[in-house]
XYZ file of C-alpha atoms in Angstrom:
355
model
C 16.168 12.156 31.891
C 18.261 9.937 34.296
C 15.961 10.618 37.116
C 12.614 9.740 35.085
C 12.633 5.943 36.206
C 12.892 6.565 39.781
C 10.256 9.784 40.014
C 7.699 8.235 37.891
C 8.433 4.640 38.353
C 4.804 3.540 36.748
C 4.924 6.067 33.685
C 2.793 5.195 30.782
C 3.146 7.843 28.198
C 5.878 10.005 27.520
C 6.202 12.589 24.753
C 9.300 14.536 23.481
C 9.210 17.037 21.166
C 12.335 18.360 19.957
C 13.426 21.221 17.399
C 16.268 19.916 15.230
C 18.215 23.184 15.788
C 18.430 23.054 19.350
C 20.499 20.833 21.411
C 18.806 17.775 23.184
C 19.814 14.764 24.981
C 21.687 12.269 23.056
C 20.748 8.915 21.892
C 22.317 7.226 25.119
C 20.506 9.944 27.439
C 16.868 9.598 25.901
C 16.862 5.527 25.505
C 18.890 4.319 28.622
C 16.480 5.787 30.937
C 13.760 5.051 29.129
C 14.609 0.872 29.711
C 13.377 1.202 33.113
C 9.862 2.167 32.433
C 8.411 -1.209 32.268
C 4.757 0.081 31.929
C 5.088 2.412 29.466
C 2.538 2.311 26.806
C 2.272 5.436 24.974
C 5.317 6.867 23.447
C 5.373 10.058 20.969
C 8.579 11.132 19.554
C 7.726 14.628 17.459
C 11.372 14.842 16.143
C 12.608 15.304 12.985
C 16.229 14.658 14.029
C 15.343 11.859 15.805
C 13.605 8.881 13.327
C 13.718 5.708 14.161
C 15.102 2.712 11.871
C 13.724 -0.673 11.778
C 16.547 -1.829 14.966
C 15.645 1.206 17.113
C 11.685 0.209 16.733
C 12.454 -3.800 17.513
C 14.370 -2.477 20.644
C 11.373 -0.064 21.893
C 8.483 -3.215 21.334
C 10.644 -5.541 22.617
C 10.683 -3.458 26.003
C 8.105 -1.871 26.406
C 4.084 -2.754 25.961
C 3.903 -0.109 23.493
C 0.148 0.371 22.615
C 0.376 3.751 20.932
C 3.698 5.214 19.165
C 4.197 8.318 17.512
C 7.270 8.832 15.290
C 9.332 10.239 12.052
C 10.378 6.930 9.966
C 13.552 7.021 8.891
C 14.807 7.355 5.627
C 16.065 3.744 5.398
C 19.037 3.022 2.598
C 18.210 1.133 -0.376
C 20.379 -2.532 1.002
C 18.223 -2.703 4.012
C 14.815 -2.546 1.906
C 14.582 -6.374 0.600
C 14.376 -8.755 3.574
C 14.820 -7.185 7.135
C 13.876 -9.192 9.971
C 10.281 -8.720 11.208
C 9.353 -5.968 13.612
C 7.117 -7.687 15.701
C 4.298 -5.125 17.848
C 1.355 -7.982 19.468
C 0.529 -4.946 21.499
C 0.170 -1.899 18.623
C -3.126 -0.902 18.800
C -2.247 2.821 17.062
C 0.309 4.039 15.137
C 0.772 7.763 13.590
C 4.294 8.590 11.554
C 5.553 11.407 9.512
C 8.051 10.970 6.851
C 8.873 9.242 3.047
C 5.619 7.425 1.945
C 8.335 4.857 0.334
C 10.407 4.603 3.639
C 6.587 4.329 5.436
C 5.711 1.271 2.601
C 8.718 -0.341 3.031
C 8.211 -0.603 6.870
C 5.013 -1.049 6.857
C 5.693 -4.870 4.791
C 7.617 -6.057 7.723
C 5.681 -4.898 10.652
C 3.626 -7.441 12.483
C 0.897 -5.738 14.640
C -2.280 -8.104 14.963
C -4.034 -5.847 17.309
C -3.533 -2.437 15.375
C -6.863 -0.645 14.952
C -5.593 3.094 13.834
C -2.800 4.680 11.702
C -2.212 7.868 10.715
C 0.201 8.829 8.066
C 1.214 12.251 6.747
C 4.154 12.781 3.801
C 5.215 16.060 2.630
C 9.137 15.193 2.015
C 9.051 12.854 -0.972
C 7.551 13.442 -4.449
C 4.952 11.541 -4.550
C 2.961 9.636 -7.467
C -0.249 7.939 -7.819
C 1.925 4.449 -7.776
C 3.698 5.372 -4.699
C 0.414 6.042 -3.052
C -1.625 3.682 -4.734
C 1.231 1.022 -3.012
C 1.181 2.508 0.302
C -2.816 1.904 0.377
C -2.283 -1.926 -0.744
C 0.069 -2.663 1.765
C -1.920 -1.010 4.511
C -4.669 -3.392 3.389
C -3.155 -6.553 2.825
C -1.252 -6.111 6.084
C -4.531 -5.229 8.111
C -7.249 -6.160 6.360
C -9.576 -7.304 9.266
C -8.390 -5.192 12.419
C -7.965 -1.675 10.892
C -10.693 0.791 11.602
C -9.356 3.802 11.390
C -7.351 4.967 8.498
C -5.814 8.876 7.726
C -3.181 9.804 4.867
C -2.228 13.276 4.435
C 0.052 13.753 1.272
C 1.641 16.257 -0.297
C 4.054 16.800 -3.493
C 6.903 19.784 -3.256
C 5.832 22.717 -4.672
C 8.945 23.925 -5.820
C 8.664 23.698 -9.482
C 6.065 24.401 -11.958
C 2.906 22.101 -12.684
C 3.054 19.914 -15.213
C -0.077 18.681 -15.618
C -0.001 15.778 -18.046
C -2.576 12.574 -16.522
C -6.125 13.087 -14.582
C -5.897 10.479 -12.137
C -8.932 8.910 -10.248
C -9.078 9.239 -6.372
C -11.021 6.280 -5.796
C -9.983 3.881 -8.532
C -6.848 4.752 -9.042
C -5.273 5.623 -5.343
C -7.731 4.270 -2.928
C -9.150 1.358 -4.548
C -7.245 -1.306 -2.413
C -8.501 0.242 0.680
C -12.150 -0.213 -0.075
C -11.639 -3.975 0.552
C -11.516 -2.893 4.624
C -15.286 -3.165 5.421
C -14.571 -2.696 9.120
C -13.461 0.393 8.323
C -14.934 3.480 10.589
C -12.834 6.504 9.827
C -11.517 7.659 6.311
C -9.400 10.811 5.416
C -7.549 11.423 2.969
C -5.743 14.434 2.112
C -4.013 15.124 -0.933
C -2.324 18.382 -2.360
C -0.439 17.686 -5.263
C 0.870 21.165 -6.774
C 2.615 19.163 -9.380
C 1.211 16.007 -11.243
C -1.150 14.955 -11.591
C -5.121 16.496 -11.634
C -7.353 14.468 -9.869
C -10.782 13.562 -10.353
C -13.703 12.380 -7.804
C -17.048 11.538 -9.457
C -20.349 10.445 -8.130
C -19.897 6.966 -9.180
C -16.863 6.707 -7.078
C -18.728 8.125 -4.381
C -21.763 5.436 -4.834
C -18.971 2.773 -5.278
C -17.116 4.076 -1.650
C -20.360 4.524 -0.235
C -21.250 0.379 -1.498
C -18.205 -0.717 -0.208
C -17.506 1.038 3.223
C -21.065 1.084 4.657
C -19.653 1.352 9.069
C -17.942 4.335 7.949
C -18.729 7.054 10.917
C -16.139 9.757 9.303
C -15.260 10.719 5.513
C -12.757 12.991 4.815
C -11.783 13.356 0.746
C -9.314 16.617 0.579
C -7.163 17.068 -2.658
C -6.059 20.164 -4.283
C -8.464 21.192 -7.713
C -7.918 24.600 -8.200
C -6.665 23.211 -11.540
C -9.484 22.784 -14.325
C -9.435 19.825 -16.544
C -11.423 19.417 -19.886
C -14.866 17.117 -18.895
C -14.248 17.859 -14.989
C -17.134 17.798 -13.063
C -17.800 18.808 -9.255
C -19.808 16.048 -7.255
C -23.735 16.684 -6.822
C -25.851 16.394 -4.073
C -26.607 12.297 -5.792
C -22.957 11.932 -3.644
C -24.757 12.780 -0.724
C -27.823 10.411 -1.714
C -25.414 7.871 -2.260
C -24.066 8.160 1.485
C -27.359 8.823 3.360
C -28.270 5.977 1.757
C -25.340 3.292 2.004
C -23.828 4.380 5.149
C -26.504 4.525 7.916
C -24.030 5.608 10.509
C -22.042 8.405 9.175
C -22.150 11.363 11.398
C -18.691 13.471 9.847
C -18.493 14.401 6.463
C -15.466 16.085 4.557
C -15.411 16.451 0.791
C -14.853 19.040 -1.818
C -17.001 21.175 -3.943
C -21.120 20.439 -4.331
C -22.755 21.467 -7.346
C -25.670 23.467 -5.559
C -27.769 23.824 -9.098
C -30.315 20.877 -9.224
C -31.629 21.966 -12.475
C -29.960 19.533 -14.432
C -29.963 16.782 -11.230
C -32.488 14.107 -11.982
C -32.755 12.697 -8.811
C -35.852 9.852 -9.068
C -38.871 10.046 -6.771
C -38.023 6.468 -5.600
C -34.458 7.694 -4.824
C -33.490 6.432 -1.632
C -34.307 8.165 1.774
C -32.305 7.064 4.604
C -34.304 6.908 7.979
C -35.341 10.120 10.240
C -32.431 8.774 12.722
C -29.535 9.153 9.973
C -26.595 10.341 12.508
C -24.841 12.910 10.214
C -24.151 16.306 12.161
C -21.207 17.702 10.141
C -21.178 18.614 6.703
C -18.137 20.693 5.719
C -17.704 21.389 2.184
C -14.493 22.991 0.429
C -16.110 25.319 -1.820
C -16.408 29.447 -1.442
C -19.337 29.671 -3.384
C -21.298 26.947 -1.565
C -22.631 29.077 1.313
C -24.373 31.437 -1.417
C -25.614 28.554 -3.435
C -27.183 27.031 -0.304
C -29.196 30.177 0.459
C -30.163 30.902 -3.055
C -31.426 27.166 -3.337
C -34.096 26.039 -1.629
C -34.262 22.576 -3.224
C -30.670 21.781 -1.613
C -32.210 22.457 1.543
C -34.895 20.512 1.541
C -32.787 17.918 0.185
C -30.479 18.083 2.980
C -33.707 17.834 5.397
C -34.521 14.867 3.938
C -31.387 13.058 4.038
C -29.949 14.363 6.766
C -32.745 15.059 9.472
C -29.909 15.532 12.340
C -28.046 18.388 10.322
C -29.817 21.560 12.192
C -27.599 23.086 14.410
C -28.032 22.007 18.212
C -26.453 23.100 20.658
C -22.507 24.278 20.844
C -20.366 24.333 17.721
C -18.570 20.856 17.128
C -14.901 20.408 17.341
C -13.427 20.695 13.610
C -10.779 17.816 12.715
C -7.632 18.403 12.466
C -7.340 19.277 8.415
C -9.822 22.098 8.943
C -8.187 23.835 11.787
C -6.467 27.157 10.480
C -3.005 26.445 12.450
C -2.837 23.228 11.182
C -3.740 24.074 7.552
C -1.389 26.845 7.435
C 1.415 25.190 8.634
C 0.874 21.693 7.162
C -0.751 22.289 3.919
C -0.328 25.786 3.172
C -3.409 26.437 2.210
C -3.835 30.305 3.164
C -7.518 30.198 3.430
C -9.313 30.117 6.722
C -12.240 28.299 7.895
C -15.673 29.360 10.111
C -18.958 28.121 10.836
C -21.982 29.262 8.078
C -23.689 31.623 10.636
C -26.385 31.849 7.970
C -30.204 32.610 9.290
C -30.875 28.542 8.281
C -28.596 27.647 10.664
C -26.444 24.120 10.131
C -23.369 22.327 10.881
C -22.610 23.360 7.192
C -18.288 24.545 7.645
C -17.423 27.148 4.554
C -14.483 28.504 3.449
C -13.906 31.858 4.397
């Protein structure tokens, strides 16, 4: 570490990753060196053992030009919540952290970053409810309501004790409401396993009502666990998809859950909207097993899909799934034991299945 500043006297990112039950360098030996790399501007700290509190962060923005910064929050006491003194970052453009989604809120209140565009956010150490969540979304969006464009949250309860399964709460309205505010927004995902409390729901209206009120959105990514069956719960329809072909002209990723593939009952009218032939969307990945039979045994879906979604034929090589689809990462982050591949169907579309 001591020889870093000399041999790479113009550095701009460095990354350490560290297991917590190995020995590394101590806090002197990582950040001493570190003050001599003036043009550093990426910095990635994939540590659990090594979080940084609100002092730690003032000292790295207050030497370096940090413009990216990867870290584990810490888990800040209760006297140091009310009034800290402001973390100032003019240069922040992203910012991706791991941790308590109350330690994450609480920072989040004091940190000034007028150039941040992205931030990524993943909990899986706190149990979590829809007010803790509901809070992180309406401080991300009262803090950066203008200059945000990209925004990911990936949550997760313990599941270490039974379900108890006694609210249905509303994805949209009740969780990500304040974030629908963000109009400049380009990139959504959310994912949410909650093996506890409560059940939640995601309807066509809030679809239409996401669709109304994000129109630049380029990727949509709505993940949450539903394996558990609530009385009046209804999968989405292919209206959802209606709704976005029509409202967001510029969407070319899409990530949700179960389709109802029956149209019988769909009453879609003839004047329902039709987005133009040049509608970007290549991706369609739907969480359902079923859905890859219900697409071949439905013609109407596909012609549907034509129509909306000219662009959706498969061209070309396979496209690069996100992160929440990759079988690594869902294994080891979500623990969802089912694997993902590509619909290798004789209609032949960017249509991702569960295995």
């Amino acid at each position: 570490m001591a020889l870093l500043p000399s041999c790479f006297p113009v550095l701009h990112t460095f990354v350490l990753v560290q297991d917590c039950s190995g020995a590394g360098p101590s806090e002197v030996q990582l950040y001493t060196p570190l003050k001599d790399m003036k043009c550093l501007r990426s910095l990635r700290i994939d540590s659990e053992c090594r979080r940084l509190d609100y002092d730690r962060l003032r000292q790295l923005f207050a030497t370096f030009p940090l413009e990216d910064l990867y870290f584990w929050v810490a888990n800040l006491p209760v006297d140091d919540l009310p009034c800290p003194r402001p973390i100032d970052a003019p240069q922040l453009q992203s910012l991706e952290s791991k941790g308590s989604v109350v330690d994450m809120t609480a920072l989040l209140s004091h940190l000034h970053a007028p150039a941040l565009t992205a931030f990524e956010f993943e909990d899986g150490s706190f149990e979590l409810t829809p007010d803790h969540m509901l809070h992180l979304c309406t401080v991300v969006s009262t803090r950066f309501p203008r200059t945000l464009k990209s925004l990911s949250l990936a949550l997760q309860t313990p599941s270490k004790t039974e379900l108890r399964v006694n609210a249905v709460v509303n994805l949209i309205r009740d969780i990500l409401h304040p974030v629908l505010n963000m109009k400049q927004l380009e990139r959504l995902s959310f994912v949410y396993l909650h093996y506890q409390v409560p059940i939640t729901a995601l309807m066509d209206e809030d679809i239409e009502l996401l669709a109304q009120k994000l129109p630049n959105l380029r990727f949509l990514e709505l993940f949450y666990d539903d394996d558990y069956i609530y009385d009046g719960w209804q999968p989405l329809t292919a209206m959802s998809l209606l709704y976005l072909a029509q409202r967001c002209p510029h969407l070319e990723e899409l990530h949700i859950q179960v389709i109802e593939t029956d149209l019988q009952d769909l009453v879609i009218p003839a004047s329902a909207p039709t987005p133009a032939n040049d509608h970007p969307l290549r991706m369609l990945a739907i969480r359902d097993l079923y859905f890859e039979d219900g697409l071949e045994e439905n013609d109407g879906l596909k012609q549907l899909l034509d129509r909306v979604f000219p662009n959706l034929r498969a061209t070309g090589p396979s496209p690069v799934l996100p992160k929440s689809l990759q079988v690594p990462e869902l294994c080891s982050r979500y623990f969802v034991s089912e694997s993902w591949e590509r619909c290798e169907a004789a209609y032949p579309r960017n249509v991702f299945v569960c295995a």
